[in-house]
PDB file of C-alpha atoms in Angstrom:
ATOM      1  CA  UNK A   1      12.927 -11.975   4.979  1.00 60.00           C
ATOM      2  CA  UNK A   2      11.745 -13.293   1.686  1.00 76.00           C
ATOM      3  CA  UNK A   3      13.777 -11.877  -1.275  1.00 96.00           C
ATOM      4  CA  UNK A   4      11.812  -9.512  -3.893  1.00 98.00           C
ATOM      5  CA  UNK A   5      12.919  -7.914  -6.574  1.00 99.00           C
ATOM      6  CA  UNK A   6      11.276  -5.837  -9.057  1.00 99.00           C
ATOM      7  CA  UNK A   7      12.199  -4.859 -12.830  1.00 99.00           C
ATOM      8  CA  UNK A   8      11.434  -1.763 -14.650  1.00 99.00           C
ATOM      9  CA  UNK A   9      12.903  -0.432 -17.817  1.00 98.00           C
ATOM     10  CA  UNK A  10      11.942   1.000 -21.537  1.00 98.00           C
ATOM     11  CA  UNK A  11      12.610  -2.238 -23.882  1.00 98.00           C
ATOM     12  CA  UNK A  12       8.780  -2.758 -24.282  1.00 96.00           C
ATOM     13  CA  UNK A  13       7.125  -5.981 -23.122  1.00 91.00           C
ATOM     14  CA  UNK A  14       7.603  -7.641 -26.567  1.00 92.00           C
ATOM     15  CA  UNK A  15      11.466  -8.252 -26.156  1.00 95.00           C
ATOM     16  CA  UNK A  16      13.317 -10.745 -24.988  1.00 97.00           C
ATOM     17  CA  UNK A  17      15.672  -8.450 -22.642  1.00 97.00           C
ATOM     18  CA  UNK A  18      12.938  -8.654 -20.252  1.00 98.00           C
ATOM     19  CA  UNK A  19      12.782 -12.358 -19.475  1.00 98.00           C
ATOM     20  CA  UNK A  20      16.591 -12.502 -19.591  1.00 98.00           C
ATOM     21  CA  UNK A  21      16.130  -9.887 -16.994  1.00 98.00           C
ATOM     22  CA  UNK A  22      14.766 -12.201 -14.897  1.00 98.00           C
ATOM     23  CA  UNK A  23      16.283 -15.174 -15.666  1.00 98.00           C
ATOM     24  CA  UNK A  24      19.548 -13.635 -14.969  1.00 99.00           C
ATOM     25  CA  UNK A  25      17.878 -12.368 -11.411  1.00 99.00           C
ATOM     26  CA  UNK A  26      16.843 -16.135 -10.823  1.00 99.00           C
ATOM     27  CA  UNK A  27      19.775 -18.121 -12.020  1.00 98.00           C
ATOM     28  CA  UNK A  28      21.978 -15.759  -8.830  1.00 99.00           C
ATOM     29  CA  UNK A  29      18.885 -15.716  -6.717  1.00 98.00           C
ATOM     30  CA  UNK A  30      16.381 -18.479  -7.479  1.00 98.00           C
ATOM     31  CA  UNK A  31      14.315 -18.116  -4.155  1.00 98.00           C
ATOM     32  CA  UNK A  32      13.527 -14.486  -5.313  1.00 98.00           C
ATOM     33  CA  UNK A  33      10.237 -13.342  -6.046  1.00 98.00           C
ATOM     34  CA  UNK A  34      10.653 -11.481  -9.276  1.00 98.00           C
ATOM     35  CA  UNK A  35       7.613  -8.727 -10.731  1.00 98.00           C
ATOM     36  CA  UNK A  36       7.490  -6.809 -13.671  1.00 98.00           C
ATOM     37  CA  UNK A  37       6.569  -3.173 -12.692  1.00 98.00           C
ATOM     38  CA  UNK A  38       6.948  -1.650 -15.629  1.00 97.00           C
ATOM     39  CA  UNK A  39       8.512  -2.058 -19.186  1.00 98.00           C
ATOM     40  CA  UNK A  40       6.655   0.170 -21.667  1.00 96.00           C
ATOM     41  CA  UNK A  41       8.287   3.148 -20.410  1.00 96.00           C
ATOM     42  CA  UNK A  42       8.630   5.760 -23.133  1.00 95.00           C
ATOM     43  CA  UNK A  43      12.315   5.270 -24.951  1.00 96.00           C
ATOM     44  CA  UNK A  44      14.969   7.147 -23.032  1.00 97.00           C
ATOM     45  CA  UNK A  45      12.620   8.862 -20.919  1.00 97.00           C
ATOM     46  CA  UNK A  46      13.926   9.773 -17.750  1.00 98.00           C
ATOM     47  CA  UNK A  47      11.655  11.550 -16.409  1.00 97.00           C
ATOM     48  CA  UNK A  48       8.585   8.889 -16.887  1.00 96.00           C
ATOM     49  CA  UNK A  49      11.165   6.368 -15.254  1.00 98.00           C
ATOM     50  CA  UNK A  50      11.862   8.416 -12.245  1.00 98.00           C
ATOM     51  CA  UNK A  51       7.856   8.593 -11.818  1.00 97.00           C
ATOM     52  CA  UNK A  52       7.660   4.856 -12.132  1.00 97.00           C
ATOM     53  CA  UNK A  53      10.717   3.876  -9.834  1.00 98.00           C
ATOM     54  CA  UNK A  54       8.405   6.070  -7.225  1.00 97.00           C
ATOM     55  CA  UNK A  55       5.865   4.024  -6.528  1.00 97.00           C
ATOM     56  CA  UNK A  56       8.295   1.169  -5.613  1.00 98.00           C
ATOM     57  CA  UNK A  57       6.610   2.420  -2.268  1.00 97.00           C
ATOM     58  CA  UNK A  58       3.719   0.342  -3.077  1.00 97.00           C
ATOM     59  CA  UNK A  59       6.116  -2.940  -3.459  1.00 98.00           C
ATOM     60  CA  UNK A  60       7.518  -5.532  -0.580  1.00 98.00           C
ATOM     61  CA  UNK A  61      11.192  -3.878   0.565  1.00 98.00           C
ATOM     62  CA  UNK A  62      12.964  -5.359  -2.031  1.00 98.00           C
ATOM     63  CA  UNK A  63      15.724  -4.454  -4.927  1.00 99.00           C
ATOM     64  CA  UNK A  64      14.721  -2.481  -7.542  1.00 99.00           C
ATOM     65  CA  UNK A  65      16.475  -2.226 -10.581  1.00 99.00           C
ATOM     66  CA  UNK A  66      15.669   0.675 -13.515  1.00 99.00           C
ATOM     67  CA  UNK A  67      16.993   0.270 -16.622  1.00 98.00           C
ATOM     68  CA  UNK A  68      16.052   3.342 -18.991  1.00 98.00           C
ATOM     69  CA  UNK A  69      19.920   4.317 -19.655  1.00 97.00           C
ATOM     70  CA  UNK A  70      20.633   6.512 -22.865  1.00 96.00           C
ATOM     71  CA  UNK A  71      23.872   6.434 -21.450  1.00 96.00           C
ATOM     72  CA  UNK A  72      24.822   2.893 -21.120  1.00 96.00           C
ATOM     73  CA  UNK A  73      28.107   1.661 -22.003  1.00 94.00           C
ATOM     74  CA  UNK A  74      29.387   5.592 -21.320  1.00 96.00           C
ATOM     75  CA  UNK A  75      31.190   6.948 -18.589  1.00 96.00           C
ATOM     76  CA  UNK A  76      28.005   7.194 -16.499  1.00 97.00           C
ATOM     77  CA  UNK A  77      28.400   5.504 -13.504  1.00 98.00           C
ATOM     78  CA  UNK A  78      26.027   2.625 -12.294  1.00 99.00           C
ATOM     79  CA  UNK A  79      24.776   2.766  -9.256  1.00 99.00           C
ATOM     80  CA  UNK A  80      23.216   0.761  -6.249  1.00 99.00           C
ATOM     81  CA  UNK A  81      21.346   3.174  -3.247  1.00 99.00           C
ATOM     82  CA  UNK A  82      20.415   1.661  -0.174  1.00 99.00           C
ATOM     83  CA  UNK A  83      17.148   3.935   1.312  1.00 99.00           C
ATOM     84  CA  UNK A  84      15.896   4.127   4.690  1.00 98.00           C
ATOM     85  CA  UNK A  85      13.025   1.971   3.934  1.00 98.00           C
ATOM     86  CA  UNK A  86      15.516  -1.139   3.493  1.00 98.00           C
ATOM     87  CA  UNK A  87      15.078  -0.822  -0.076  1.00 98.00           C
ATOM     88  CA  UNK A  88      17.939  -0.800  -2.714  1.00 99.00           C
ATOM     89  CA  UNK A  89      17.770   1.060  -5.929  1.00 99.00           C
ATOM     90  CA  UNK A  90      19.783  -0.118  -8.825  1.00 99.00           C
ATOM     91  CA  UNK A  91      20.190   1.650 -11.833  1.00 99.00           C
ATOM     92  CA  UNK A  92      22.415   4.313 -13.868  1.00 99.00           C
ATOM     93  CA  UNK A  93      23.493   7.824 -12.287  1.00 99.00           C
ATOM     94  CA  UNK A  94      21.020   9.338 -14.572  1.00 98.00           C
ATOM     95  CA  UNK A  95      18.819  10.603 -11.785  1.00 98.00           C
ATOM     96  CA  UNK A  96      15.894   8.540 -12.472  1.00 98.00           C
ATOM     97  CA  UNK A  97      16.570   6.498  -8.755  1.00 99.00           C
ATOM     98  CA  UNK A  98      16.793  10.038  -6.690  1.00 98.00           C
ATOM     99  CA  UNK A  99      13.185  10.887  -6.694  1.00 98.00           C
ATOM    100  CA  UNK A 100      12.346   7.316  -5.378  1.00 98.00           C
ATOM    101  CA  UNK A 101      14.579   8.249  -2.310  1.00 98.00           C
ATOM    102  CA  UNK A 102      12.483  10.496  -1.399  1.00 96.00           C
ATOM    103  CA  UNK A 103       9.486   8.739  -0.652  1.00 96.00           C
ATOM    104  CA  UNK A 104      11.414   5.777   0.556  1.00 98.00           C
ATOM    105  CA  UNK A 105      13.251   7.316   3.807  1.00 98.00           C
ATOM    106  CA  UNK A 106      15.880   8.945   1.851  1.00 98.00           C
ATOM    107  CA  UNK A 107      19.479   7.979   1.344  1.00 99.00           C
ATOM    108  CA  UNK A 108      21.276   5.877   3.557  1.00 99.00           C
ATOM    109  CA  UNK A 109      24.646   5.095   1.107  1.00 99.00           C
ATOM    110  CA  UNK A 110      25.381   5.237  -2.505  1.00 99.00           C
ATOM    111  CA  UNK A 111      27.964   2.964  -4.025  1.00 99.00           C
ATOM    112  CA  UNK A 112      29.335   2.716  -7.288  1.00 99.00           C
ATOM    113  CA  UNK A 113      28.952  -1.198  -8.921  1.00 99.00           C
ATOM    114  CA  UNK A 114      32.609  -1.802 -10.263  1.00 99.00           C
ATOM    115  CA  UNK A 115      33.099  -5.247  -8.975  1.00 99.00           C
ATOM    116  CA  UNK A 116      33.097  -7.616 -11.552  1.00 99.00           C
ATOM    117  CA  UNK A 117      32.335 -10.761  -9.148  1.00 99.00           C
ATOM    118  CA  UNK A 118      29.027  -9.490  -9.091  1.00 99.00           C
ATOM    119  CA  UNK A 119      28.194  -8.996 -12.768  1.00 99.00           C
ATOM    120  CA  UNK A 120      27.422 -10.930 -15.287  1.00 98.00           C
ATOM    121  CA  UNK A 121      30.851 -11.790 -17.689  1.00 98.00           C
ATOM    122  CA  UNK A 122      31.346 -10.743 -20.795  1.00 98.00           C
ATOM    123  CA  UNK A 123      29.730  -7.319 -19.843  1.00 98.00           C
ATOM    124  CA  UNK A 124      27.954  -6.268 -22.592  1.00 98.00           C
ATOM    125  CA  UNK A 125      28.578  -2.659 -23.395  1.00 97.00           C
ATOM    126  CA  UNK A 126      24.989  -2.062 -24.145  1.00 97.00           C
ATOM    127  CA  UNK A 127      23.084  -4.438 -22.064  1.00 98.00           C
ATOM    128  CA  UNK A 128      23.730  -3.206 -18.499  1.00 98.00           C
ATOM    129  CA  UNK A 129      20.338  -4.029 -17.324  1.00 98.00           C
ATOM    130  CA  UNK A 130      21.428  -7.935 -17.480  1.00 98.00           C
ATOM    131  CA  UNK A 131      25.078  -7.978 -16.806  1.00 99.00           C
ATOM    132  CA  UNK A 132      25.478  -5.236 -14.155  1.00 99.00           C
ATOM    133  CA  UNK A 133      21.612  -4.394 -12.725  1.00 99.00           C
ATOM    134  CA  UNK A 134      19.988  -7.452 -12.083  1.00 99.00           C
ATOM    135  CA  UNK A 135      23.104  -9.417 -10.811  1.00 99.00           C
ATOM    136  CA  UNK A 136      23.551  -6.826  -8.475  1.00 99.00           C
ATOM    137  CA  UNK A 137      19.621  -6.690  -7.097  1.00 99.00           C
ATOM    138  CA  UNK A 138      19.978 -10.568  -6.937  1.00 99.00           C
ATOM    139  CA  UNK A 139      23.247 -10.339  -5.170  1.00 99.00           C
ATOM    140  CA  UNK A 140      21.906  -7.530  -2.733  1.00 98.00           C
ATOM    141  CA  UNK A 141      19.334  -9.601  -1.832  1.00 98.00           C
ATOM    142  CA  UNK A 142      21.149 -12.891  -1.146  1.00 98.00           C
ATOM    143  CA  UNK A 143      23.119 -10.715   1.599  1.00 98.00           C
ATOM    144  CA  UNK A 144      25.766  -9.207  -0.072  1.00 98.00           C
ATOM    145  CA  UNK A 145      27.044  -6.073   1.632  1.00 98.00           C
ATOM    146  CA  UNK A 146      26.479  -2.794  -0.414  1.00 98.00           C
ATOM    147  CA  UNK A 147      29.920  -1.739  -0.156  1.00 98.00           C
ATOM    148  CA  UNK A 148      30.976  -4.855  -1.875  1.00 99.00           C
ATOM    149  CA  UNK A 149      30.224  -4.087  -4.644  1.00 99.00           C
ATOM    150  CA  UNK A 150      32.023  -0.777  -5.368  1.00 99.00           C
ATOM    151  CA  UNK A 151      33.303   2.059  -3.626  1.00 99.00           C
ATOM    152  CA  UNK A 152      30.962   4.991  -1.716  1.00 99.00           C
ATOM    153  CA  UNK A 153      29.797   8.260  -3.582  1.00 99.00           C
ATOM    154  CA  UNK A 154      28.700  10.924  -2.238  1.00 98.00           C
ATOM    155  CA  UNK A 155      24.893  11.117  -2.394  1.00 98.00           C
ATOM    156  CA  UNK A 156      25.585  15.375  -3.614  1.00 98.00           C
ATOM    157  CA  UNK A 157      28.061  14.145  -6.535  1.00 98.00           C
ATOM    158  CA  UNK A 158      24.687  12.245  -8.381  1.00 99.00           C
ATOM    159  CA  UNK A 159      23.494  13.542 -11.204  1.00 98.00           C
ATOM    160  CA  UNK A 160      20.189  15.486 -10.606  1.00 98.00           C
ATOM    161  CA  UNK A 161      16.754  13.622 -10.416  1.00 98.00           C
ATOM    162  CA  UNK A 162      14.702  14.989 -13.831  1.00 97.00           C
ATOM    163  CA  UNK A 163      12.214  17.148 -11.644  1.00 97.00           C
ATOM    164  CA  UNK A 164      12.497  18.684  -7.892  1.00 95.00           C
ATOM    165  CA  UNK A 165       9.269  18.805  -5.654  1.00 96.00           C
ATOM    166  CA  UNK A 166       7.161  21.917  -6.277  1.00 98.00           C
ATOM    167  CA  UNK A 167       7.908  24.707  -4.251  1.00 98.00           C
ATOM    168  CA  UNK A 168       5.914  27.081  -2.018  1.00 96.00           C
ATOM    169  CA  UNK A 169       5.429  30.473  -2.524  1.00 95.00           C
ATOM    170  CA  UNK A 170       3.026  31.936  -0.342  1.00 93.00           C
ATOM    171  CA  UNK A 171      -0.621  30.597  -0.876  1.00 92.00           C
ATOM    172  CA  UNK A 172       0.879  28.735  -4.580  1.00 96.00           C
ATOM    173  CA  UNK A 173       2.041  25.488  -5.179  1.00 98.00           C
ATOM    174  CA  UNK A 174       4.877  26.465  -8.409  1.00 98.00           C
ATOM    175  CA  UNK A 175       4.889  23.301  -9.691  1.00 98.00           C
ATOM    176  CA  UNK A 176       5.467  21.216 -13.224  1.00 98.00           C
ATOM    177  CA  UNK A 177       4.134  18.453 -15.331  1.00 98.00           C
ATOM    178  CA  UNK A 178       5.898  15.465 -14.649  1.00 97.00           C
ATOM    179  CA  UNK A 179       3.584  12.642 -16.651  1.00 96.00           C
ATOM    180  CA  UNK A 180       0.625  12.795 -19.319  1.00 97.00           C
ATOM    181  CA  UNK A 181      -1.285   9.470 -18.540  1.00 96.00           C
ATOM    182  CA  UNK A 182      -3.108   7.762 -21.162  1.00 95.00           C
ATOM    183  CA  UNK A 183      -5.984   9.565 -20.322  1.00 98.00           C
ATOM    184  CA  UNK A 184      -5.006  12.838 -21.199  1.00 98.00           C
ATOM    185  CA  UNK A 185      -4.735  13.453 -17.189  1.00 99.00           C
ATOM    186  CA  UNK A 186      -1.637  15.960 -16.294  1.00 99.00           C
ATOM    187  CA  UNK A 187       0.091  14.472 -12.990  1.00 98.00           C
ATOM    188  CA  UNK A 188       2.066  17.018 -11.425  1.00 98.00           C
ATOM    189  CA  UNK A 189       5.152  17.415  -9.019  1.00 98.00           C
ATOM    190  CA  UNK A 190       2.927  18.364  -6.005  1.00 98.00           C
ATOM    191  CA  UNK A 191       2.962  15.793  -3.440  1.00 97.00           C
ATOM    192  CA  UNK A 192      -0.007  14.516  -1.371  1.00 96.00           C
ATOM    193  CA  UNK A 193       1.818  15.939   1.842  1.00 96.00           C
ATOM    194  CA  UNK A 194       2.184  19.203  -0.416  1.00 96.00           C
ATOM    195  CA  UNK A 195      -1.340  19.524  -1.079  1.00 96.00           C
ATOM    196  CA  UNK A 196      -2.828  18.672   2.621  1.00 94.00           C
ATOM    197  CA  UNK A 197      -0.394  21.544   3.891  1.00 94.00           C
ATOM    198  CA  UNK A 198      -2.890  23.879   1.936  1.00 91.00           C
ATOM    199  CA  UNK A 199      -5.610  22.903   3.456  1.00 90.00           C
ATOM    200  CA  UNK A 200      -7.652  22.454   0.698  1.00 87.00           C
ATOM    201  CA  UNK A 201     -10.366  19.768   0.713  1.00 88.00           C
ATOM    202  CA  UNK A 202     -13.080  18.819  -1.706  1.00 91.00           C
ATOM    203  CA  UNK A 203     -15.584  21.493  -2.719  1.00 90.00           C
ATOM    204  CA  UNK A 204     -12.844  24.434  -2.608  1.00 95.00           C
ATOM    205  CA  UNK A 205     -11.824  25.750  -6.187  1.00 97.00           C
ATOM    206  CA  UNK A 206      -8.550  26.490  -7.288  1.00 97.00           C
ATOM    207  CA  UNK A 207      -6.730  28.475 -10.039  1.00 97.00           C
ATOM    208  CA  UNK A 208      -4.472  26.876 -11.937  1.00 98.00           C
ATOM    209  CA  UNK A 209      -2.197  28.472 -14.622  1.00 98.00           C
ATOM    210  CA  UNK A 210      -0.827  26.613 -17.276  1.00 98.00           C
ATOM    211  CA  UNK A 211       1.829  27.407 -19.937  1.00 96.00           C
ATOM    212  CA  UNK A 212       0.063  29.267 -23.367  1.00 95.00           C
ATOM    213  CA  UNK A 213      -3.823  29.351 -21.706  1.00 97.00           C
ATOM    214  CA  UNK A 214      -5.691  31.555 -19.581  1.00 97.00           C
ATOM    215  CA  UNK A 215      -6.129  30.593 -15.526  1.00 97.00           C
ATOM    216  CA  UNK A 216      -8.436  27.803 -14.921  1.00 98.00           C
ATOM    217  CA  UNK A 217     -10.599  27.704 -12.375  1.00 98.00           C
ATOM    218  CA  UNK A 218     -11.255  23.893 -11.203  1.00 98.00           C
ATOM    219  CA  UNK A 219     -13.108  22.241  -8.187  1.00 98.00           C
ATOM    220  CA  UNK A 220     -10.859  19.871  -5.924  1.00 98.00           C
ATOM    221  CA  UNK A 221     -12.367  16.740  -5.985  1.00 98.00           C
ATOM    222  CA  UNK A 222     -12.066  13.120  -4.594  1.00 97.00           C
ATOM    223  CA  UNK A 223     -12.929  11.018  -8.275  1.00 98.00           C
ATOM    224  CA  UNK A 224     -13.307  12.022 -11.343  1.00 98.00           C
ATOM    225  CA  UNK A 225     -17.197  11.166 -11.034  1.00 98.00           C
ATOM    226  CA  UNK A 226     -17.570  14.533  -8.555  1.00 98.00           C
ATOM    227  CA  UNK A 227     -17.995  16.202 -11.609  1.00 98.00           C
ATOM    228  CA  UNK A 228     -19.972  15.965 -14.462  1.00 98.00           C
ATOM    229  CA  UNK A 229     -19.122  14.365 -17.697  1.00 98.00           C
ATOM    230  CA  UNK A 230     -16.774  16.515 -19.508  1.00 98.00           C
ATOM    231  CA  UNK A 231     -15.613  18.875 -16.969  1.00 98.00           C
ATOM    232  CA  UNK A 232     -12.381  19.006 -15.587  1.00 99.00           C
ATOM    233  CA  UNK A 233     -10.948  18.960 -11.766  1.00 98.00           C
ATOM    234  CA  UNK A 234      -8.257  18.531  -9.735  1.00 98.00           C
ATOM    235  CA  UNK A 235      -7.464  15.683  -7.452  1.00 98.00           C
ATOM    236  CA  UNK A 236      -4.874  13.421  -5.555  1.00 97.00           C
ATOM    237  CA  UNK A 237      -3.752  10.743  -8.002  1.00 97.00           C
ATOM    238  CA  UNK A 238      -3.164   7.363  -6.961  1.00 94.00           C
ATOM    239  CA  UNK A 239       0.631   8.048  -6.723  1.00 95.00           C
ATOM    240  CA  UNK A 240       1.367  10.258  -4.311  1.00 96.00           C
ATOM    241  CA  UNK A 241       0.967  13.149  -6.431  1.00 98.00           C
ATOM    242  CA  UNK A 242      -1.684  15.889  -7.652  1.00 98.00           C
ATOM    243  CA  UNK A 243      -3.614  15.209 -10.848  1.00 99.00           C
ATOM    244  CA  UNK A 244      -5.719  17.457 -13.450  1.00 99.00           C
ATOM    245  CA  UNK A 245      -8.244  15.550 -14.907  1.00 99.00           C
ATOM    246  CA  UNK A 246     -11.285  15.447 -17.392  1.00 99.00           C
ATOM    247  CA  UNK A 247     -14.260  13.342 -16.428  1.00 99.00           C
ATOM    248  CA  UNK A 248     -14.293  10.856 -19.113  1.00 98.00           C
ATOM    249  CA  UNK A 249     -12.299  12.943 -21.688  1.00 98.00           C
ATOM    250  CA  UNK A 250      -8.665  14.474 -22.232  1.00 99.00           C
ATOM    251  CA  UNK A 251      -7.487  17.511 -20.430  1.00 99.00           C
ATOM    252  CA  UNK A 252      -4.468  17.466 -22.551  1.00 98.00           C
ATOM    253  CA  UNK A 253      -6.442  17.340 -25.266  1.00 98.00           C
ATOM    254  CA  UNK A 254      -8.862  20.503 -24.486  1.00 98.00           C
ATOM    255  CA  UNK A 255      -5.950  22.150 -22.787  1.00 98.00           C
ATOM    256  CA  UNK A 256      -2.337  21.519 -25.103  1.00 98.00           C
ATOM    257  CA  UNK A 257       0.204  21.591 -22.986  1.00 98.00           C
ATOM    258  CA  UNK A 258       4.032  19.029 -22.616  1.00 97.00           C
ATOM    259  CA  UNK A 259       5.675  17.509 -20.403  1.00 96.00           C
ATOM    260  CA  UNK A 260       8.197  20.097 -18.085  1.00 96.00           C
ATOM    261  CA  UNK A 261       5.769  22.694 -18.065  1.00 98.00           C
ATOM    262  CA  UNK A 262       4.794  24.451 -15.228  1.00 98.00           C
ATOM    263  CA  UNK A 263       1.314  24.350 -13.535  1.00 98.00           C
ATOM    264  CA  UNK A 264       1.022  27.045 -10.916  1.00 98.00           C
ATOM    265  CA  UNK A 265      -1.813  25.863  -8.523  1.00 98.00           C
ATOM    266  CA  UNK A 266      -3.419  28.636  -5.616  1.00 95.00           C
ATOM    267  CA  UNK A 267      -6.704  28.765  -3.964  1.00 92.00           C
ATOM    268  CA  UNK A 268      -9.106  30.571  -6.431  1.00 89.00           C
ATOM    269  CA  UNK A 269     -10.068  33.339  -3.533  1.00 70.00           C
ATOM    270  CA  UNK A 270      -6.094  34.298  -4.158  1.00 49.00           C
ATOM    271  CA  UNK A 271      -5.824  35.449  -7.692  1.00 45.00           C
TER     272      UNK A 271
END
């Protein structure tokens, strides 16, 4: 199988931890095909990383490291997951690899990388992403043996991912803001499986209740285009997830609202 290997962290594209990322990935594996998902995650945002290491579901079965750690060089524990997709996860015990798991066939094992033949020497204290990360995804994916490279935890003992899936409550979907794209658009913690459960297709309206404004009606729609300019809709994302929009303008704008709010969604014939 041909070795992949994907980087994602918050150090911005202009630094040069990112190429020493993957140099360090191709001077342990230099068959691997190395891609930048991400870097310009917001600093020490967890929860934007653990919405980025989920659509590793759209990437080869590979390792995938995630470096946005504002506990590196702590006693937080790093952390390699092997998922039932073949995947493996590398990153800190921070919970920004858990919701990834989910959509990737859930856990299979857990272990803890303490092995120092498989990092980089000196470790840096505050550079984990190149001296105990990447030499682990390029390890992994030469053939090294997960439980090499430190000993088993117990997927319950992790810390806990930044946001849960939304929960049902009888004709609502209770769930939360979990990203603000560029756009203004609100992408929340209802999943695509979520959503078709409800049965609700395009041309159906919905109430949705945000924090601080009155209930919303919206149409579900399929693109942003259903609608005319300026008006707002709901609609699957492109992620897996559920998305409140503005045709060619900023919900989050119109409608103020932050990240961890909830965003209670029902069918409008409900409220």
């Amino acid at each position: 199988m041909p070795k992949f290997i994907s980087l994602t962290s918050d150090f911005g594209v202009q630094t040069q931890g990112v190429g020493i990322m993957e140099g360090t990935a191709l001077s342990i594996a230099p068959d691997a095909n190395v891609v930048h998902l991400m870097h310009g995650l917001p600093e020490f945002d967890v929860v934007a990383a653990a919405r980025t290491m989920e659509t590793v579901r759209y990437l080869p079965v590979g390792s995938h490291v995630c470096v946005c750690d504002p506990g590196v060089g702590t006693t937080r524990r790093a952390l390699i997951c092997h998922v039932g997709r073949g995947d493996y996860l590398i990153g800190p015990d921070n919970g920004v690899l858990l919701p990834a798991t989910r959509v990737l066939g859930g856990i299979v094992a857990v272990h803890e990388l303490t092995n120092p033949a498989y990092m980089r020497q000196p470790v840096s204290p505050i550079f984990h992403g190149r001296d105990i990360f990447t030499p682990a995804a390029a390890h992994v994916a030469n053939g090294v043996p997960i439980a090499d490279f430190g000993p088993a935890v117990d997927p319950d003992a992790l810390v806990s991912a930044p946001y849960d899936e939304a929960e049902v409550v009888g004709t609502a979907l209770n769930g939360r803001i979990i990203q603000i794209n560029r756009y203004g658009s609100l992408h929340l913690n209802i999943t695509h499986e979520q959503w078709d459960d409800r049965k609700l297709t395009e041309g159906d309206t919905i109430s949705l209740e945000l924090v601080g404004h009155e209930p919303l009606r919206l149409p579900v729609c399929r693109t942003f285009g259903d609608v005319p300019e300026g008006e707002c809709l709901i609609l699957k994302d492109d992620y897996g997830r559920v998305e409140v929009a503005k045709n060619l303008g900023s919900f989050a704008q119109q409608y103020p609202v932050k990240i961890g709010d909830s965003a209670v969604v029902r069918p409008a014939s409900a409220d």
